[in-house]
Coordinates of C-alpha atoms and ligand atoms in Angstrom, one line a residue:
M1 CA -15.3 -4.6 -12.2
A2 CA -17.9 -6.2 -10.3
L3 CA -20.1 -9.3 -9.4
I4 CA -23.6 -9.8 -8.3
V5 CA -24.3 -13.2 -6.3
D6 CA -27.5 -13.7 -4.1
G7 CA -28.4 -10.6 -5.2
K8 CA -25.7 -8.4 -4.4
S9 CA -23.3 -6.5 -5.9
I10 CA -19.9 -6.9 -4.8
A11 CA -16.9 -4.4 -6.5
L12 CA -13.8 -6.1 -6.3
D13 CA -10.9 -3.6 -6.6
A14 CA -12.9 -1.9 -7.9
K15 CA -15.0 1.7 -7.3
E16 CA -18.2 1.2 -8.3
A17 CA -21.1 3.8 -7.2
S18 CA -23.8 0.5 -7.1
A19 CA -22.2 -1.6 -5.3
E20 CA -23.2 -2.7 -1.5
M21 CA -20.6 -3.6 -0.5
S22 CA -16.4 -2.9 -2.2
F23 CA -13.6 -5.8 -2.0
I24 CA -10.0 -4.8 -1.4
S25 CA -7.5 -7.3 -1.7
H26 CA -4.4 -5.4 -0.6
A27 CA -2.8 -1.9 -0.6
H28 CA -1.5 -1.2 -3.9
S29 CA -3.0 1.6 -5.7
D30 CA -4.3 -0.6 -8.9
H31 CA -7.2 -2.2 -5.7
T32 CA -7.4 0.4 -3.7
R33 CA -10.0 2.7 -5.5
A34 CA -12.6 2.2 -3.3
A35 CA -11.0 3.4 0.1
K36 CA -13.7 6.0 0.2
A37 CA -16.5 3.9 -0.1
S38 CA -19.0 2.1 2.7
N39 CA -19.1 -0.9 3.2
V40 CA -15.4 -2.5 2.6
I41 CA -14.0 -5.4 2.8
A42 CA -10.4 -5.9 3.6
S43 CA -8.1 -6.6 6.4
I44 CA -7.3 -5.0 8.9
E45 CA -3.4 -5.2 7.6
T46 CA -4.4 -3.8 3.8
A47 CA -7.0 -0.9 6.3
E48 CA -3.8 0.2 8.6
L49 CA -1.4 0.2 5.3
I50 CA -3.9 2.5 2.7
K51 CA -4.3 4.7 6.1
A52 CA -0.9 4.8 6.6
K53 CA -0.4 5.5 1.7
T54 CA -2.9 8.0 1.8
G55 CA -4.5 9.0 5.2
I56 CA -7.8 7.3 4.2
E57 CA -9.1 5.4 6.7
A58 CA -11.5 2.6 5.6
D59 CA -15.4 2.2 6.2
V60 CA -14.1 -1.7 7.0
M61 CA -17.2 -3.1 7.6
Q62 CA -18.3 -7.0 9.5
M63 CA -17.8 -9.6 7.3
P64 CA -21.1 -11.2 5.1
K65 CA -21.6 -14.6 6.7
S66 CA -21.4 -15.9 3.4
V67 CA -17.6 -14.6 2.6
Q68 CA -14.4 -15.5 3.4
L69 CA -11.3 -13.7 3.4
L70 CA -8.3 -16.2 2.1
D71 CA -4.8 -15.3 2.3
A72 CA -3.5 -14.4 -1.0
G73 CA 0.6 -14.7 -0.8
H74 CA 1.3 -11.7 -2.3
I75 CA 2.1 -8.4 0.7
L76 CA 1.1 -8.1 3.9
G77 CA -2.5 -8.6 4.6
S78 CA -3.1 -10.1 1.1
K79 CA -6.6 -11.4 0.6
Q80 CA -8.6 -13.6 -2.1
F81 CA -12.2 -12.8 -1.6
F82 CA -14.3 -16.6 -1.2
I83 CA -18.5 -16.5 -1.4
R84 CA -20.8 -19.1 -1.6
S85 CA -23.8 -18.6 -3.4
E86 CA -27.1 -20.0 -1.7
E87 CA -28.8 -19.4 -4.9
L88 CA -26.7 -21.1 -7.0
G89 CA -24.7 -23.6 -4.7
L90 CA -21.4 -22.2 -6.4
D91 CA -18.1 -21.1 -4.5
I92 CA -16.6 -18.2 -6.3
T93 CA -12.8 -17.3 -5.3
Y94 CA -11.8 -13.8 -6.9
T95 CA -7.9 -14.2 -6.0
G96 CA -6.6 -10.3 -6.6
D97 CA -2.8 -10.2 -7.2
Y98 CA -1.8 -14.0 -5.6
Q99 CA 1.6 -16.6 -5.6
L100 CA 2.3 -19.7 -4.7
Q101 CA 5.5 -18.7 -3.5
E102 CA 6.0 -18.0 0.1
S103 CA 7.0 -14.7 0.3
A104 CA 9.6 -13.8 3.8
V105 CA 7.4 -10.9 4.3
A106 CA 3.1 -11.8 3.6
N107 CA 1.2 -15.2 4.5
R108 CA 1.3 -18.3 2.5
I109 CA -1.3 -18.9 0.0
Q110 CA -4.5 -20.5 1.5
L111 CA -6.6 -22.9 -1.6
R112 CA -9.3 -23.3 -0.9
H113 CA -12.0 -25.6 -3.0
T114 CA -13.9 -23.3 -5.2
D115 CA -16.4 -23.8 -8.0
I116 CA -15.4 -20.3 -9.7
A117 CA -11.7 -18.8 -9.6
I118 CA -11.7 -15.5 -11.4
L119 CA -7.8 -15.4 -11.9
D120 CA -5.6 -12.1 -11.9
S121 CA -3.6 -12.2 -15.3
T122 CA -0.3 -10.1 -14.6
Y123 CA 1.7 -12.8 -16.3
P124 CA -0.4 -14.6 -18.7
Y125 CA 2.3 -16.4 -20.9
P126 CA 3.0 -20.1 -20.4
K127 CA 7.0 -19.2 -21.1
I128 CA 7.6 -17.4 -18.0
K129 CA 8.3 -19.1 -15.4
F130 CA 9.7 -18.0 -12.0
D131 CA 12.7 -19.5 -10.6
P132 CA 12.4 -20.9 -7.4
R133 CA 12.3 -18.2 -4.5
E134 CA 14.9 -19.0 -2.5
E135 CA 17.9 -19.7 -5.5
V136 CA 16.7 -15.6 -6.7
T137 CA 16.8 -14.4 -2.8
S138 CA 20.4 -16.0 -2.4
A139 CA 22.2 -14.8 -5.3
L140 CA 20.7 -11.1 -4.2
Q141 CA 21.8 -11.4 -0.8
K142 CA 25.1 -13.1 -2.7
Y143 CA 25.5 -10.0 -4.8
V144 CA 24.6 -7.1 -2.3
A145 CA 27.0 -8.7 0.3
E146 CA 29.8 -8.7 -2.4
K147 CA 30.0 -5.1 -3.5
L148 CA 29.6 -3.9 0.2
E149 CA 32.5 -4.4 0.3
H150 CA 33.7 -1.8 -2.1
R151 CA 30.1 0.4 -3.4
I152 CA 27.3 1.3 -2.4
V153 CA 24.7 -1.3 -3.4
L154 CA 20.8 0.8 -4.1
F155 CA 17.7 -1.2 -4.4
G156 CA 14.6 0.7 -6.3
A157 CA 10.6 -1.1 -5.1
Y158 CA 7.4 -0.7 -4.8
A159 CA 7.2 1.2 -1.0
T160 CA 4.5 -1.8 -0.2
G161 CA 5.6 -5.1 -0.2
K162 CA 8.7 -5.1 -2.6
A163 CA 10.4 -3.4 -0.3
Q164 CA 10.1 -5.3 3.1
E165 CA 11.2 -8.0 1.3
L166 CA 13.8 -6.8 0.4
I167 CA 14.7 -5.6 4.0
S168 CA 14.2 -8.5 5.1
I169 CA 16.7 -10.7 2.9
M170 CA 19.4 -8.3 3.7
N171 CA 18.5 -8.2 7.2
D172 CA 19.1 -12.5 6.8
V173 CA 22.7 -12.2 5.9
G174 CA 23.4 -9.6 8.4
I175 CA 22.9 -6.3 6.7
V176 CA 20.4 -3.3 7.7
P177 CA 19.8 -0.8 4.3
V178 CA 18.7 2.7 4.5
V179 CA 15.2 3.0 3.2
D180 CA 13.6 6.7 2.4
R181 CA 11.0 8.0 3.9
E182 CA 7.7 6.6 1.9
I183 CA 9.3 2.6 2.6
A184 CA 10.4 3.6 6.1
K185 CA 6.9 4.2 7.1
L186 CA 5.2 1.6 5.1
S187 CA 7.3 -0.9 7.2
A188 CA 6.8 0.3 10.4
V189 CA 3.1 -1.4 9.5
Y190 CA 4.5 -4.6 8.9
N191 CA 6.7 -4.3 12.1
K192 CA 3.0 -3.3 14.0
F193 CA 2.2 -6.9 12.5
G194 CA 5.1 -8.4 13.9
V195 CA 7.2 -8.8 10.9
G196 CA 10.4 -7.5 12.3
L197 CA 12.4 -5.7 9.4
D198 CA 15.2 -3.7 10.8
Y199 CA 16.2 -0.7 8.5
C200 CA 17.5 2.9 9.1
Y201 CA 15.4 5.7 7.8
R202 CA 17.4 8.6 6.3
Y203 CA 20.1 9.0 4.5
G204 CA 23.4 10.0 6.6
D205 CA 22.4 7.6 9.8
E206 CA 24.1 4.9 8.1
A207 CA 26.9 5.3 10.6
R208 CA 25.2 2.5 12.4
F209 CA 26.1 0.0 9.7
R210 CA 29.0 2.0 8.0
E211 CA 31.6 0.0 9.8
S212 CA 31.0 -3.0 9.3
T213 CA 30.9 -2.6 5.8
R214 CA 34.0 -0.6 5.3
G215 CA 32.0 2.9 4.6
T216 CA 29.7 1.7 2.1
F217 CA 25.7 0.5 2.8
A218 CA 22.8 -1.0 1.2
A219 CA 19.7 1.7 0.3
I220 CA 16.4 1.0 -1.5
T221 CA 14.1 3.8 -2.4
I222 CA 11.0 3.8 -4.5
M223 CA 11.6 3.2 -7.9
P224 CA 10.4 6.7 -9.7
R225 CA 13.5 7.7 -7.5
I226 CA 16.3 5.6 -8.6
D227 CA 18.3 7.9 -10.6
A228 CA 18.0 10.5 -8.9
V229 CA 19.0 8.9 -5.6
K230 CA 21.8 6.6 -7.1
E231 CA 23.5 10.5 -8.5
S232 CA 22.8 12.1 -5.0
L233 CA 24.6 9.0 -2.9
S234 CA 27.3 9.3 -5.4
E235 CA 28.1 12.4 -5.2
K236 CA 27.6 12.6 -1.1
Y237 CA 30.3 9.7 -0.6
R238 CA 32.3 9.8 -3.7
K239 CA 31.6 5.9 -4.0
R240 CA 30.4 4.0 -7.0
V241 CA 27.0 3.1 -6.4
L242 CA 25.8 -0.2 -8.0
S243 CA 21.5 0.2 -8.7
G244 CA 19.4 -2.6 -8.8
V245 CA 16.0 -4.2 -9.2
A246 CA 13.7 -7.3 -8.1
T247 CA 11.1 -8.0 -10.0
G248 CA 9.1 -10.6 -12.1
F249 CA 9.2 -8.8 -15.4
A250 CA 12.7 -8.8 -15.0
K251 CA 11.9 -12.0 -16.5
I252 CA 10.4 -10.2 -19.8
F253 CA 12.6 -6.6 -19.9
R254 CA 16.4 -5.3 -19.6
F255 CA 16.2 -2.8 -17.1
K256 CA 18.4 0.2 -16.9
T257 CA 20.3 -0.7 -13.2
D258 CA 23.3 -2.6 -13.2
V259 CA 21.1 -5.9 -11.4
Q260 CA 18.3 -7.3 -12.2
F261 CA 16.6 -10.6 -9.9
A262 CA 13.6 -12.0 -11.0
L263 CA 11.9 -11.9 -7.6
S264 CA 7.9 -11.9 -8.2
D265 CA 5.2 -11.5 -5.5
H266 CA 2.5 -12.9 -8.3
A267 CA 1.8 -15.8 -10.0
D268 CA 3.3 -17.1 -13.2
F269 CA 1.5 -19.5 -15.5
S270 CA 2.5 -22.9 -13.8
Q271 CA 1.0 -21.3 -10.2
A272 CA -2.0 -20.8 -11.8
L273 CA -2.2 -23.9 -13.2
Q274 CA -1.5 -25.0 -9.8
Y275 CA -3.5 -22.7 -8.4
I276 CA -6.8 -24.2 -10.3
E277 CA -5.6 -27.9 -9.8
D278 CA -5.2 -27.2 -6.1
T279 CA -8.4 -25.6 -5.6
G280 CA -10.7 -27.6 -8.1
A281 CA -12.0 -24.6 -10.2
K282 CA -14.1 -25.7 -13.0
E283 CA -14.7 -22.7 -14.6
V284 CA -12.0 -19.6 -14.5
Y285 CA -12.2 -15.8 -15.6
T286 CA -9.2 -13.9 -16.3
Y287 CA -9.0 -10.0 -15.3
G288 CA -6.3 -7.6 -15.6
G289 CA -4.9 -5.7 -18.7
S290 CA -3.9 -9.3 -20.6
S291 CA -6.9 -11.1 -19.4
E292 CA -7.9 -12.1 -22.6
L293 CA -4.6 -13.9 -23.8
F294 CA -4.5 -15.5 -20.7
A295 CA -7.6 -17.1 -21.0
R296 CA -6.4 -18.6 -24.4
Y297 CA -3.6 -20.3 -23.0
L298 CA -5.4 -21.6 -20.2
R299 CA -7.7 -23.0 -22.8
N300 CA -4.9 -24.4 -24.8
A301 CA -3.9 -25.9 -21.4
G302 CA -7.3 -27.9 -21.4
I303 CA -9.4 -25.4 -18.6
R304 CA -13.0 -24.1 -19.3
A305 CA -11.2 -20.5 -19.1
G306 CA -12.5 -16.7 -20.0
S307 CA -11.8 -12.8 -20.0
F308 CA -14.1 -11.3 -17.1
R309 CA -15.2 -8.4 -17.9
H310 CA -18.6 -7.0 -14.9
G311 CA -21.8 -9.0 -14.2
S312 CA -23.9 -11.7 -12.8
F313 CA -23.1 -15.3 -11.7
G314 CA -25.9 -17.3 -13.0
V315 CA -28.0 -14.4 -14.3
A316 CA -26.3 -13.0 -17.0
P317 CA -23.4 -13.8 -19.5
V318 CA -20.4 -12.3 -18.1
V319 CA -17.7 -12.9 -20.5
A320 CA -16.1 -11.0 -23.1
N321 CA -14.6 -13.4 -24.5
P322 CA -16.6 -16.9 -24.0
I323 CA -16.5 -20.0 -22.9
P324 CA -16.6 -22.4 -25.2
K325 CA -20.4 -23.5 -25.4
Q326 CA -20.5 -26.1 -22.2
K327 CA -23.4 -27.6 -19.5
G328 CA -22.1 -24.2 -17.1
I329 CA -24.0 -21.8 -15.0
F330 CA -23.6 -18.9 -18.4
Ligands
LIG401 ZN1 -0.6 -6.2 -6.0

């Protein structure tokens, strides 16, 4: 996905051979395809996380004057891309993954006036509404603390973002989880930027806190390993292991775990509406898997919205699902 502003071609979380610069909003792998490109625009936290994950040192360029990076509230270092088009006299903001609720391990989102918003469509459905973060967090803390009386509790999570959030949530009630190598490596980057996470990074190191939890402990592993780790912990410690996930998709799917918490790092539909209202965006373009559906729901809510594909603002049509004809820039 790319856009052309004032004659400059900018790749947005994508690898585009013709792009003069490539914006990487954050370090989740579906957004870092341009990590090896020249002239990367990314936060220093994102560059560090990419290096820790892949060994790639991104060629981060000096920021052009017309561009600003705004916090997106999603994970450490996640940014929105804000650009002022002098030719069009318009401000354009691309959100990347974003949320309006405040995570314990990411900066709160910065909302700035914009004329055009290009919005992530991870959660397009108006009926999906995330509960207040404090409620989900305290339910999770209560569950873990209670179950640790007699059992091992194991969460599966993304290695970047959700795992660190789970560590922080557990730390807040005095629990120090054991995490796997991948999560430890990325949590070290979080700590380098002052997040202050307390964790053990090898199964076997849990002696450090077993005394306080009567021989049990909490653990976090990457999602694909959850079943294997559950089995090996259960065999090794001869205790029941309870598994859990913490993801916004818990609002939509039933996971094969003992418990699931709808803790999301994305905006739901109501947060998207709030974003549009707070930024004053007059035209909205959606992108991602459900972008056309999301645009339709936004139009139903009275927003001038279309699905973003590829193109040049003010030069060529950019919408696959065109915005109803009104006076605009397209
Ligand atoms: Zn993400």
